[in-house]
Amino acid sequence: MKIVLNKDRMTVEREQDVILFRNRVKEYAVKIGMSLVNQTKLITAASELVRNMLKYANGGIVVIEVLSQGRDSGIRLIFTDKGPGIKDITLAMKDGYSTGKSLGIGLPGTRRLVNEFDIKSTVGEGTTVSIIKWKNG
């Protein structure tokens, strides 16, 4: 069972908010003693998702949670936007797929950097992506 030890919420609407968000994620990762390698993976994944939220949905809300599960601790990030949504999540999760002019490594690459990845999207309503990176994972 996952227990939430600490929770923070940020609104991301501008490019400047991305830097503040990344710094906050790093603070939490350092606080729980996450290794530099895992911090880098978490921050890279978080950066990709927050930039997608800005690019495709003009921003949204990010919840940062410090989790405890048994002896392990980790960080869960929940990205919620009210953008156009994703028509085909299966297709969006394939390497090389992009609706923008990017390399299409975002969502599948993000999934590989974290321990747990969940995405829910409704066309016309928005998207929610939840990721967890465990301290020792």
Short mmCIF file of N, CA and C in Angstrom, two decimals:
data_model
loop_
_atom_site.label_atom_id
_atom_site.label_comp_id
_atom_site.label_asym_id
_atom_site.label_seq_id
_atom_site.Cartn_x
_atom_site.Cartn_y
_atom_site.Cartn_z
N MET A 1 0.83 -1.19 0.00
CA MET A 1 0.00 0.00 0.00
C MET A 1 0.88 1.25 0.00
N LYS A 2 0.51 2.18 -0.86
CA LYS A 2 1.26 3.45 -0.96
C LYS A 2 0.66 4.48 -0.01
N ILE A 3 1.51 5.11 0.76
CA ILE A 3 1.07 6.15 1.69
C ILE A 3 1.67 7.48 1.23
N VAL A 4 0.82 8.51 1.14
CA VAL A 4 1.29 9.85 0.75
C VAL A 4 1.79 10.55 2.01
N LEU A 5 3.09 10.90 2.02
CA LEU A 5 3.70 11.57 3.17
C LEU A 5 3.66 13.09 3.04
N ASN A 6 3.70 13.58 1.82
CA ASN A 6 3.76 15.01 1.58
C ASN A 6 3.15 15.29 0.22
N LYS A 7 2.49 16.43 0.09
CA LYS A 7 1.81 16.73 -1.17
C LYS A 7 1.97 18.22 -1.48
N ASP A 8 2.21 18.51 -2.74
CA ASP A 8 2.39 19.88 -3.20
C ASP A 8 1.65 20.01 -4.53
N ARG A 9 1.15 21.19 -4.83
CA ARG A 9 0.40 21.40 -6.07
C ARG A 9 0.91 22.68 -6.73
N MET A 10 1.16 22.59 -8.04
CA MET A 10 1.65 23.74 -8.79
C MET A 10 0.84 23.93 -10.06
N THR A 11 0.60 25.19 -10.39
CA THR A 11 -0.02 25.52 -11.67
C THR A 11 1.11 25.85 -12.64
N VAL A 12 1.06 25.26 -13.83
CA VAL A 12 2.07 25.52 -14.85
C VAL A 12 1.36 26.16 -16.04
N GLU A 13 1.68 27.44 -16.28
CA GLU A 13 1.04 28.18 -17.37
C GLU A 13 2.02 28.83 -18.31
N ARG A 14 3.27 29.00 -17.84
CA ARG A 14 4.29 29.69 -18.64
C ARG A 14 5.59 28.91 -18.58
N GLU A 15 6.47 29.22 -19.50
CA GLU A 15 7.79 28.58 -19.57
C GLU A 15 8.55 28.74 -18.25
N GLN A 16 8.42 29.91 -17.60
CA GLN A 16 9.12 30.15 -16.33
C GLN A 16 8.68 29.17 -15.24
N ASP A 17 7.42 28.74 -15.31
CA ASP A 17 6.89 27.80 -14.32
C ASP A 17 7.61 26.45 -14.39
N VAL A 18 8.10 26.09 -15.58
CA VAL A 18 8.80 24.81 -15.78
C VAL A 18 10.05 24.76 -14.89
N ILE A 19 10.78 25.84 -14.84
CA ILE A 19 12.01 25.88 -14.04
C ILE A 19 11.68 25.74 -12.56
N LEU A 20 10.67 26.47 -12.10
CA LEU A 20 10.26 26.36 -10.69
C LEU A 20 9.81 24.93 -10.37
N PHE A 21 9.05 24.34 -11.28
CA PHE A 21 8.57 22.97 -11.10
C PHE A 21 9.73 21.98 -11.02
N ARG A 22 10.66 22.08 -11.96
CA ARG A 22 11.83 21.18 -11.95
C ARG A 22 12.62 21.31 -10.64
N ASN A 23 12.80 22.54 -10.17
CA ASN A 23 13.52 22.77 -8.92
C ASN A 23 12.78 22.15 -7.73
N ARG A 24 11.46 22.26 -7.72
CA ARG A 24 10.66 21.68 -6.63
C ARG A 24 10.77 20.15 -6.64
N VAL A 25 10.71 19.55 -7.83
CA VAL A 25 10.85 18.08 -7.93
C VAL A 25 12.22 17.66 -7.41
N LYS A 26 13.26 18.40 -7.79
CA LYS A 26 14.61 18.09 -7.33
C LYS A 26 14.70 18.19 -5.81
N GLU A 27 14.12 19.23 -5.23
CA GLU A 27 14.13 19.39 -3.77
C GLU A 27 13.55 18.16 -3.08
N TYR A 28 12.41 17.70 -3.56
CA TYR A 28 11.77 16.52 -2.97
C TYR A 28 12.63 15.27 -3.15
N ALA A 29 13.20 15.11 -4.33
CA ALA A 29 14.05 13.94 -4.61
C ALA A 29 15.27 13.92 -3.70
N VAL A 30 15.89 15.08 -3.50
CA VAL A 30 17.05 15.19 -2.61
C VAL A 30 16.63 14.88 -1.17
N LYS A 31 15.47 15.41 -0.78
CA LYS A 31 14.97 15.25 0.59
C LYS A 31 14.78 13.76 0.96
N ILE A 32 14.36 12.94 0.00
CA ILE A 32 14.15 11.52 0.31
C ILE A 32 15.42 10.69 0.07
N GLY A 33 16.49 11.34 -0.37
CA GLY A 33 17.76 10.63 -0.56
C GLY A 33 17.86 9.87 -1.87
N MET A 34 17.14 10.31 -2.88
CA MET A 34 17.18 9.65 -4.19
C MET A 34 18.57 9.87 -4.82
N SER A 35 19.09 8.83 -5.44
CA SER A 35 20.41 8.93 -6.08
C SER A 35 20.38 9.95 -7.22
N LEU A 36 21.54 10.45 -7.59
CA LEU A 36 21.64 11.43 -8.66
C LEU A 36 21.12 10.84 -9.98
N VAL A 37 21.41 9.58 -10.24
CA VAL A 37 20.93 8.93 -11.47
C VAL A 37 19.41 8.91 -11.50
N ASN A 38 18.78 8.51 -10.39
CA ASN A 38 17.31 8.45 -10.35
C ASN A 38 16.70 9.85 -10.35
N GLN A 39 17.37 10.81 -9.72
CA GLN A 39 16.91 12.20 -9.79
C GLN A 39 16.87 12.67 -11.24
N THR A 40 17.94 12.36 -11.96
CA THR A 40 18.04 12.78 -13.37
C THR A 40 16.94 12.14 -14.20
N LYS A 41 16.67 10.85 -13.98
CA LYS A 41 15.60 10.17 -14.72
C LYS A 41 14.25 10.81 -14.41
N LEU A 42 13.99 11.07 -13.12
CA LEU A 42 12.73 11.66 -12.72
C LEU A 42 12.56 13.06 -13.31
N ILE A 43 13.58 13.87 -13.21
CA ILE A 43 13.49 15.25 -13.70
C ILE A 43 13.38 15.29 -15.23
N THR A 44 14.05 14.38 -15.91
CA THR A 44 13.93 14.30 -17.38
C THR A 44 12.51 13.93 -17.77
N ALA A 45 11.95 12.92 -17.12
CA ALA A 45 10.58 12.50 -17.40
C ALA A 45 9.60 13.64 -17.09
N ALA A 46 9.78 14.28 -15.93
CA ALA A 46 8.91 15.37 -15.51
C ALA A 46 8.97 16.54 -16.50
N SER A 47 10.17 16.85 -16.97
CA SER A 47 10.35 17.96 -17.92
C SER A 47 9.61 17.68 -19.22
N GLU A 48 9.71 16.46 -19.71
CA GLU A 48 9.03 16.08 -20.95
C GLU A 48 7.52 16.24 -20.79
N LEU A 49 6.98 15.74 -19.69
CA LEU A 49 5.53 15.78 -19.48
C LEU A 49 5.02 17.20 -19.27
N VAL A 50 5.76 18.01 -18.53
CA VAL A 50 5.31 19.38 -18.27
C VAL A 50 5.40 20.21 -19.55
N ARG A 51 6.39 19.95 -20.38
CA ARG A 51 6.49 20.67 -21.66
C ARG A 51 5.36 20.25 -22.62
N ASN A 52 5.01 18.96 -22.61
CA ASN A 52 3.85 18.51 -23.40
C ASN A 52 2.59 19.24 -22.96
N MET A 53 2.42 19.36 -21.64
CA MET A 53 1.25 20.02 -21.08
C MET A 53 1.18 21.47 -21.54
N LEU A 54 2.31 22.15 -21.56
CA LEU A 54 2.35 23.54 -22.03
C LEU A 54 2.08 23.62 -23.53
N LYS A 55 2.73 22.75 -24.29
CA LYS A 55 2.66 22.79 -25.75
C LYS A 55 1.27 22.44 -26.29
N TYR A 56 0.70 21.37 -25.75
CA TYR A 56 -0.56 20.86 -26.32
C TYR A 56 -1.81 21.35 -25.60
N ALA A 57 -1.67 21.81 -24.33
CA ALA A 57 -2.86 22.17 -23.56
C ALA A 57 -2.75 23.55 -22.90
N ASN A 58 -1.72 24.31 -23.25
CA ASN A 58 -1.50 25.63 -22.65
C ASN A 58 -1.37 25.58 -21.13
N GLY A 59 -0.84 24.48 -20.63
CA GLY A 59 -0.58 24.36 -19.20
C GLY A 59 -1.57 23.48 -18.47
N GLY A 60 -1.43 23.46 -17.15
CA GLY A 60 -2.29 22.62 -16.33
C GLY A 60 -1.80 22.62 -14.89
N ILE A 61 -2.17 21.58 -14.18
CA ILE A 61 -1.83 21.43 -12.76
C ILE A 61 -0.92 20.22 -12.59
N VAL A 62 0.10 20.37 -11.73
CA VAL A 62 0.95 19.23 -11.38
C VAL A 62 0.90 19.04 -9.87
N VAL A 63 0.64 17.82 -9.46
CA VAL A 63 0.67 17.47 -8.04
C VAL A 63 1.94 16.66 -7.81
N ILE A 64 2.69 17.05 -6.80
CA ILE A 64 3.92 16.34 -6.41
C ILE A 64 3.64 15.67 -5.08
N GLU A 65 3.83 14.34 -5.02
CA GLU A 65 3.59 13.60 -3.79
C GLU A 65 4.83 12.80 -3.41
N VAL A 66 5.18 12.83 -2.13
CA VAL A 66 6.21 11.95 -1.60
C VAL A 66 5.49 10.73 -1.06
N LEU A 67 5.88 9.55 -1.56
CA LEU A 67 5.21 8.30 -1.21
C LEU A 67 6.09 7.43 -0.33
N SER A 68 5.43 6.59 0.43
CA SER A 68 6.11 5.55 1.20
C SER A 68 5.40 4.24 0.91
N GLN A 69 6.17 3.20 0.63
CA GLN A 69 5.60 1.87 0.42
C GLN A 69 6.57 0.88 1.06
N GLY A 70 6.17 0.35 2.20
CA GLY A 70 7.08 -0.52 2.93
C GLY A 70 8.31 0.29 3.34
N ARG A 71 9.47 -0.21 2.97
CA ARG A 71 10.72 0.50 3.31
C ARG A 71 11.16 1.47 2.23
N ASP A 72 10.46 1.48 1.10
CA ASP A 72 10.87 2.34 -0.01
C ASP A 72 10.09 3.65 0.00
N SER A 73 10.72 4.68 -0.50
CA SER A 73 10.03 5.95 -0.68
C SER A 73 10.23 6.37 -2.13
N GLY A 74 9.35 7.24 -2.58
CA GLY A 74 9.43 7.68 -3.97
C GLY A 74 8.63 8.94 -4.17
N ILE A 75 8.57 9.35 -5.42
CA ILE A 75 7.85 10.57 -5.78
C ILE A 75 6.87 10.24 -6.90
N ARG A 76 5.62 10.67 -6.67
CA ARG A 76 4.59 10.55 -7.71
C ARG A 76 4.29 11.96 -8.21
N LEU A 77 4.24 12.09 -9.53
CA LEU A 77 3.87 13.35 -10.17
C LEU A 77 2.60 13.09 -10.98
N ILE A 78 1.60 13.94 -10.79
CA ILE A 78 0.34 13.80 -11.52
C ILE A 78 0.12 15.08 -12.32
N PHE A 79 0.13 14.94 -13.63
CA PHE A 79 -0.03 16.06 -14.57
C PHE A 79 -1.47 16.04 -15.09
N THR A 80 -2.21 17.12 -14.89
CA THR A 80 -3.60 17.17 -15.34
C THR A 80 -3.80 18.43 -16.18
N ASP A 81 -4.35 18.25 -17.37
CA ASP A 81 -4.63 19.41 -18.23
C ASP A 81 -6.04 19.32 -18.78
N LYS A 82 -6.51 20.44 -19.31
CA LYS A 82 -7.84 20.53 -19.94
C LYS A 82 -7.65 20.76 -21.44
N GLY A 83 -6.65 20.10 -22.02
CA GLY A 83 -6.34 20.27 -23.43
C GLY A 83 -7.25 19.45 -24.32
N PRO A 84 -6.82 19.26 -25.57
CA PRO A 84 -7.65 18.57 -26.56
C PRO A 84 -7.76 17.06 -26.32
N GLY A 85 -6.91 16.50 -25.46
CA GLY A 85 -6.92 15.07 -25.23
C GLY A 85 -6.15 14.33 -26.31
N ILE A 86 -5.95 13.05 -26.10
CA ILE A 86 -5.21 12.20 -27.04
C ILE A 86 -6.18 11.19 -27.62
N LYS A 87 -6.34 11.21 -28.95
CA LYS A 87 -7.29 10.31 -29.62
C LYS A 87 -6.93 8.85 -29.44
N ASP A 88 -5.66 8.51 -29.66
CA ASP A 88 -5.24 7.11 -29.65
C ASP A 88 -4.01 6.97 -28.75
N ILE A 89 -4.25 6.61 -27.50
CA ILE A 89 -3.15 6.50 -26.53
C ILE A 89 -2.17 5.41 -26.95
N THR A 90 -2.67 4.30 -27.46
CA THR A 90 -1.79 3.21 -27.89
C THR A 90 -0.81 3.71 -28.94
N LEU A 91 -1.30 4.47 -29.91
CA LEU A 91 -0.45 5.03 -30.95
C LEU A 91 0.51 6.06 -30.36
N ALA A 92 0.02 6.90 -29.45
CA ALA A 92 0.85 7.94 -28.84
C ALA A 92 2.00 7.33 -28.02
N MET A 93 1.82 6.09 -27.54
CA MET A 93 2.84 5.44 -26.72
C MET A 93 3.87 4.68 -27.56
N LYS A 94 3.75 4.76 -28.89
CA LYS A 94 4.73 4.09 -29.77
C LYS A 94 5.90 5.01 -30.05
N ASP A 95 7.11 4.44 -30.03
CA ASP A 95 8.30 5.20 -30.38
C ASP A 95 8.16 5.75 -31.79
N GLY A 96 8.52 7.02 -31.95
CA GLY A 96 8.52 7.63 -33.28
C GLY A 96 7.23 8.33 -33.64
N TYR A 97 6.16 8.13 -32.87
CA TYR A 97 4.89 8.78 -33.18
C TYR A 97 4.87 10.19 -32.60
N SER A 98 4.41 11.15 -33.39
CA SER A 98 4.29 12.52 -32.90
C SER A 98 3.22 13.25 -33.68
N THR A 99 2.39 14.01 -32.95
CA THR A 99 1.42 14.87 -33.63
C THR A 99 2.03 16.25 -33.85
N GLY A 100 3.09 16.53 -33.10
CA GLY A 100 3.80 17.81 -33.26
C GLY A 100 4.97 17.60 -34.19
N LYS A 101 5.89 18.53 -34.18
CA LYS A 101 7.07 18.41 -35.03
C LYS A 101 8.26 17.96 -34.19
N SER A 102 8.02 16.92 -33.37
CA SER A 102 9.09 16.43 -32.49
C SER A 102 9.55 15.05 -32.96
N LEU A 103 10.48 14.50 -32.21
CA LEU A 103 11.02 13.18 -32.56
C LEU A 103 10.09 12.05 -32.15
N GLY A 104 9.09 12.36 -31.34
CA GLY A 104 8.14 11.33 -30.92
C GLY A 104 8.71 10.38 -29.88
N ILE A 105 9.66 10.85 -29.09
CA ILE A 105 10.23 9.99 -28.04
C ILE A 105 9.64 10.31 -26.66
N GLY A 106 8.80 11.33 -26.59
CA GLY A 106 8.29 11.84 -25.32
C GLY A 106 7.62 10.84 -24.41
N LEU A 107 6.41 10.41 -24.75
CA LEU A 107 5.66 9.53 -23.87
C LEU A 107 6.31 8.17 -23.67
N PRO A 108 6.70 7.46 -24.75
CA PRO A 108 7.35 6.16 -24.51
C PRO A 108 8.70 6.30 -23.80
N GLY A 109 9.44 7.35 -24.09
CA GLY A 109 10.72 7.59 -23.42
C GLY A 109 10.51 7.87 -21.95
N THR A 110 9.48 8.65 -21.65
CA THR A 110 9.14 8.95 -20.26
C THR A 110 8.79 7.68 -19.51
N ARG A 111 8.00 6.83 -20.12
CA ARG A 111 7.60 5.56 -19.48
C ARG A 111 8.82 4.73 -19.11
N ARG A 112 9.85 4.75 -19.96
CA ARG A 112 11.06 3.96 -19.68
C ARG A 112 11.90 4.53 -18.54
N LEU A 113 11.75 5.81 -18.25
CA LEU A 113 12.56 6.46 -17.21
C LEU A 113 12.01 6.29 -15.80
N VAL A 114 10.75 5.88 -15.69
CA VAL A 114 10.11 5.80 -14.37
C VAL A 114 9.68 4.37 -14.06
N ASN A 115 9.31 4.14 -12.81
CA ASN A 115 8.89 2.80 -12.39
C ASN A 115 7.43 2.52 -12.70
N GLU A 116 6.60 3.54 -12.58
CA GLU A 116 5.17 3.37 -12.85
C GLU A 116 4.70 4.53 -13.71
N PHE A 117 3.86 4.23 -14.70
CA PHE A 117 3.38 5.22 -15.66
C PHE A 117 1.92 4.92 -15.97
N ASP A 118 1.07 5.93 -15.87
CA ASP A 118 -0.34 5.73 -16.19
C ASP A 118 -0.83 6.98 -16.94
N ILE A 119 -1.60 6.75 -17.98
CA ILE A 119 -2.14 7.87 -18.76
C ILE A 119 -3.62 7.62 -19.04
N LYS A 120 -4.40 8.67 -18.84
CA LYS A 120 -5.83 8.64 -19.15
C LYS A 120 -6.13 9.92 -19.92
N SER A 121 -6.90 9.79 -20.99
CA SER A 121 -7.20 10.96 -21.79
C SER A 121 -8.58 10.83 -22.42
N THR A 122 -9.29 11.94 -22.47
CA THR A 122 -10.58 12.01 -23.13
C THR A 122 -10.53 13.16 -24.12
N VAL A 123 -10.81 12.84 -25.38
CA VAL A 123 -10.78 13.86 -26.42
C VAL A 123 -11.77 14.98 -26.06
N GLY A 124 -11.29 16.22 -26.13
CA GLY A 124 -12.11 17.38 -25.83
C GLY A 124 -12.18 17.73 -24.35
N GLU A 125 -11.62 16.88 -23.48
CA GLU A 125 -11.68 17.13 -22.04
C GLU A 125 -10.32 17.29 -21.38
N GLY A 126 -9.32 16.55 -21.88
CA GLY A 126 -7.99 16.68 -21.31
C GLY A 126 -7.32 15.35 -21.01
N THR A 127 -6.14 15.45 -20.41
CA THR A 127 -5.28 14.29 -20.17
C THR A 127 -4.72 14.35 -18.76
N THR A 128 -4.61 13.18 -18.15
CA THR A 128 -3.93 13.04 -16.86
C THR A 128 -2.87 11.97 -16.99
N VAL A 129 -1.63 12.33 -16.63
CA VAL A 129 -0.51 11.38 -16.64
C VAL A 129 0.03 11.32 -15.22
N SER A 130 0.19 10.10 -14.73
CA SER A 130 0.76 9.89 -13.39
C SER A 130 2.01 9.05 -13.53
N ILE A 131 3.11 9.51 -12.91
CA ILE A 131 4.35 8.74 -12.91
C ILE A 131 4.86 8.58 -11.48
N ILE A 132 5.54 7.47 -11.23
CA ILE A 132 6.19 7.26 -9.94
C ILE A 132 7.62 6.82 -10.20
N LYS A 133 8.54 7.45 -9.48
CA LYS A 133 9.93 7.04 -9.47
C LYS A 133 10.27 6.71 -8.02
N TRP A 134 10.63 5.44 -7.79
CA TRP A 134 11.01 5.00 -6.46
C TRP A 134 12.46 5.35 -6.20
N LYS A 135 12.76 5.68 -4.97
CA LYS A 135 14.12 6.05 -4.55
C LYS A 135 15.15 5.00 -4.98
N ASN A 136 14.82 3.76 -4.80
CA ASN A 136 15.73 2.66 -5.11
C ASN A 136 15.37 1.90 -6.38
N GLY A 137 14.59 2.55 -7.24
CA GLY A 137 14.12 1.83 -8.43
C GLY A 137 14.68 2.30 -9.73
#
